[in-house]
Amino acid sequence: MQARYERNVPALSEAECALLGSKRVAVIGCGGLGGHIIELLARVGVGYIKAVDGDSFDESNLNRQLLSETALIGKSKAQAAKERVQRINPDVEVTAVEAFLTEENALDIVSGCDVVMDALDNVSARRVLSRACEMAGIPYVYGAISGWVAQCAVSMPGDGLIEKLFGAEPEITDKSVLSFTPALCAAAQCALCVKLLCGRDVQSGQIYYFDLLNMEFENISII
Amino acid sequence: MIEVRLFAGLREGRGKVFELEANSVSNVLDVMKHFSIRREEVNILLVNGFHQKPEYELKDGDVVSLFPAVGGG
């Protein structure tokens, strides 16, 4: 195996490392969560990443978005993701999709992927993504952050996790995000993703809830 | 008694754990009203560790946990 993956072993077997190299993951959103997710998936050795975001960087992204740089303000987030992955691990194939997720394009975007990573920043887009994953029969790794708080989960097709979680139209009162909150959430989401891709045991419908202000971690059954 | 546990930002200006007289609230909506928490502020609502609807009827000894909505990325 390549030296770049030596330290994956034995946490992952050599067979699992090879398996990851054959897998395809869509990351929907290349901001706070997405930047970290793409970085972690590229380094662990996922073979193909579809980086999706219609947005470009602005100065307010710099406090937390790994892909953002002063020199990249005004540039495409999806394109920045592709260029960074090429610098980190040229073996990873990346498609940059410079578009926002919509009802019209969601199914096309997720089709052909083994896992879809939620790195979105609003509830309505999560509903669209969840429905597309259900139609395509693809596992969906939910993640959301606010201030000091992060939560993530695996949703398997048909389990209705997102509808249960956001049954009533929620009001997000804290729109702040600190630098470390997306990093933690993305790490937890990537651990779930790697387990899914390797065929390891993953519980769907469990919300992993992290409150970094009070250092409290909860595992909540929601289904 | 009904034990109420508030999480993350819902604690601000309120506190962490409370006990309410069982006959002072009939359902979780009443608990939220007691703490001036609006339905839209909560996205995970547990009674005795199980996800429930706000209309869930409470009984003596129940433990209610309320988590704030989280939606950024």
Coordinates of C-alpha atoms in Angstrom, one line a residue, chain A residues 47-149:
Chain A
G47 CA -11.5 7.7 -4.1
Y48 CA -14.0 10.2 -5.5
I49 CA -15.5 13.3 -4.0
K50 CA -18.2 15.4 -5.6
A51 CA -17.9 18.9 -4.0
V52 CA -21.1 20.9 -4.4
D53 CA -21.6 24.6 -3.6
G54 CA -22.8 27.5 -5.7
D55 CA -21.4 30.1 -3.3
S56 CA -18.1 32.0 -3.3
F57 CA -16.0 33.0 -0.3
D58 CA -16.5 36.3 1.6
E59 CA -14.6 37.7 4.5
S60 CA -17.1 36.5 7.2
N61 CA -16.2 32.9 6.2
L62 CA -12.6 33.3 7.4
N63 CA -13.2 32.5 11.1
R64 CA -14.2 28.9 10.5
Q65 CA -14.1 27.7 6.9
L66 CA -11.0 25.6 6.3
L67 CA -11.0 26.2 2.5
S68 CA -11.3 30.0 2.8
E69 CA -8.3 32.2 2.5
T70 CA -7.9 36.0 2.3
A71 CA -6.7 35.6 -1.3
L72 CA -9.7 33.5 -2.3
I73 CA -12.4 36.0 -1.3
G74 CA -14.9 36.1 -4.2
K75 CA -13.7 32.7 -5.6
S76 CA -15.8 29.6 -5.9
K77 CA -16.0 27.4 -2.8
A78 CA -16.4 24.2 -4.9
Q79 CA -13.5 25.0 -7.1
A80 CA -11.3 25.8 -4.0
A81 CA -12.2 22.4 -2.6
K82 CA -11.1 20.7 -5.8
E83 CA -7.8 22.6 -5.9
R84 CA -7.0 21.8 -2.3
V85 CA -7.7 18.1 -2.7
Q86 CA -5.4 18.0 -5.7
R87 CA -2.6 19.5 -3.6
I88 CA -3.3 17.1 -0.7
N89 CA -3.9 13.8 -2.5
P90 CA -3.8 13.8 -6.3
D91 CA -5.1 10.2 -6.4
V92 CA -8.5 11.5 -5.3
E93 CA -10.8 12.4 -8.2
V94 CA -12.9 15.5 -7.5
T95 CA -15.7 17.0 -9.4
A96 CA -16.5 20.6 -8.4
V97 CA -20.2 21.4 -8.9
E98 CA -20.7 25.1 -8.8
A99 CA -24.4 25.1 -8.1
F100 CA -26.7 25.2 -5.1
L101 CA -28.8 22.2 -4.3
T102 CA -32.4 22.4 -5.6
E103 CA -35.4 20.2 -6.1
E104 CA -34.5 20.0 -9.8
N105 CA -30.8 19.0 -9.5
A106 CA -30.7 17.1 -6.2
L107 CA -31.3 13.6 -7.6
D108 CA -28.7 14.1 -10.4
I109 CA -26.1 15.3 -7.9
V110 CA -26.4 12.4 -5.5
S111 CA -26.9 9.6 -8.0
G112 CA -24.0 7.2 -8.3
C113 CA -22.6 8.1 -4.9
D114 CA -22.1 5.6 -2.1
V115 CA -22.7 8.1 0.7
V116 CA -24.0 11.7 0.8
M117 CA -22.5 14.2 3.4
D118 CA -24.8 17.0 4.6
A119 CA -22.7 20.2 4.9
L120 CA -25.7 22.5 4.3
D121 CA -26.5 25.6 6.2
N122 CA -30.3 25.5 6.2
V123 CA -33.2 23.2 7.0
S124 CA -35.2 23.5 3.7
A125 CA -32.1 22.3 1.7
R126 CA -31.7 19.4 4.1
R127 CA -35.2 18.4 3.4
V128 CA -34.5 18.4 -0.3
L129 CA -31.3 16.5 0.1
S130 CA -32.9 13.9 2.4
R131 CA -35.7 13.2 -0.1
A132 CA -33.2 12.9 -3.0
C133 CA -31.1 10.4 -0.9
E134 CA -34.3 8.4 -0.1
M135 CA -35.3 8.3 -3.8
A136 CA -31.7 7.2 -4.8
G137 CA -31.4 4.7 -1.9
I138 CA -28.2 6.3 -0.6
P139 CA -27.2 6.7 3.1
Y140 CA -27.2 10.4 4.3
V141 CA -24.8 11.6 7.0
Y142 CA -26.5 14.6 8.7
G143 CA -24.5 17.3 10.4
A144 CA -25.5 20.7 11.7
I145 CA -23.8 23.3 13.9
S146 CA -24.6 26.5 15.8
G147 CA -22.4 28.4 18.2
W148 CA -20.8 25.8 20.4
V149 CA -23.2 23.0 19.5

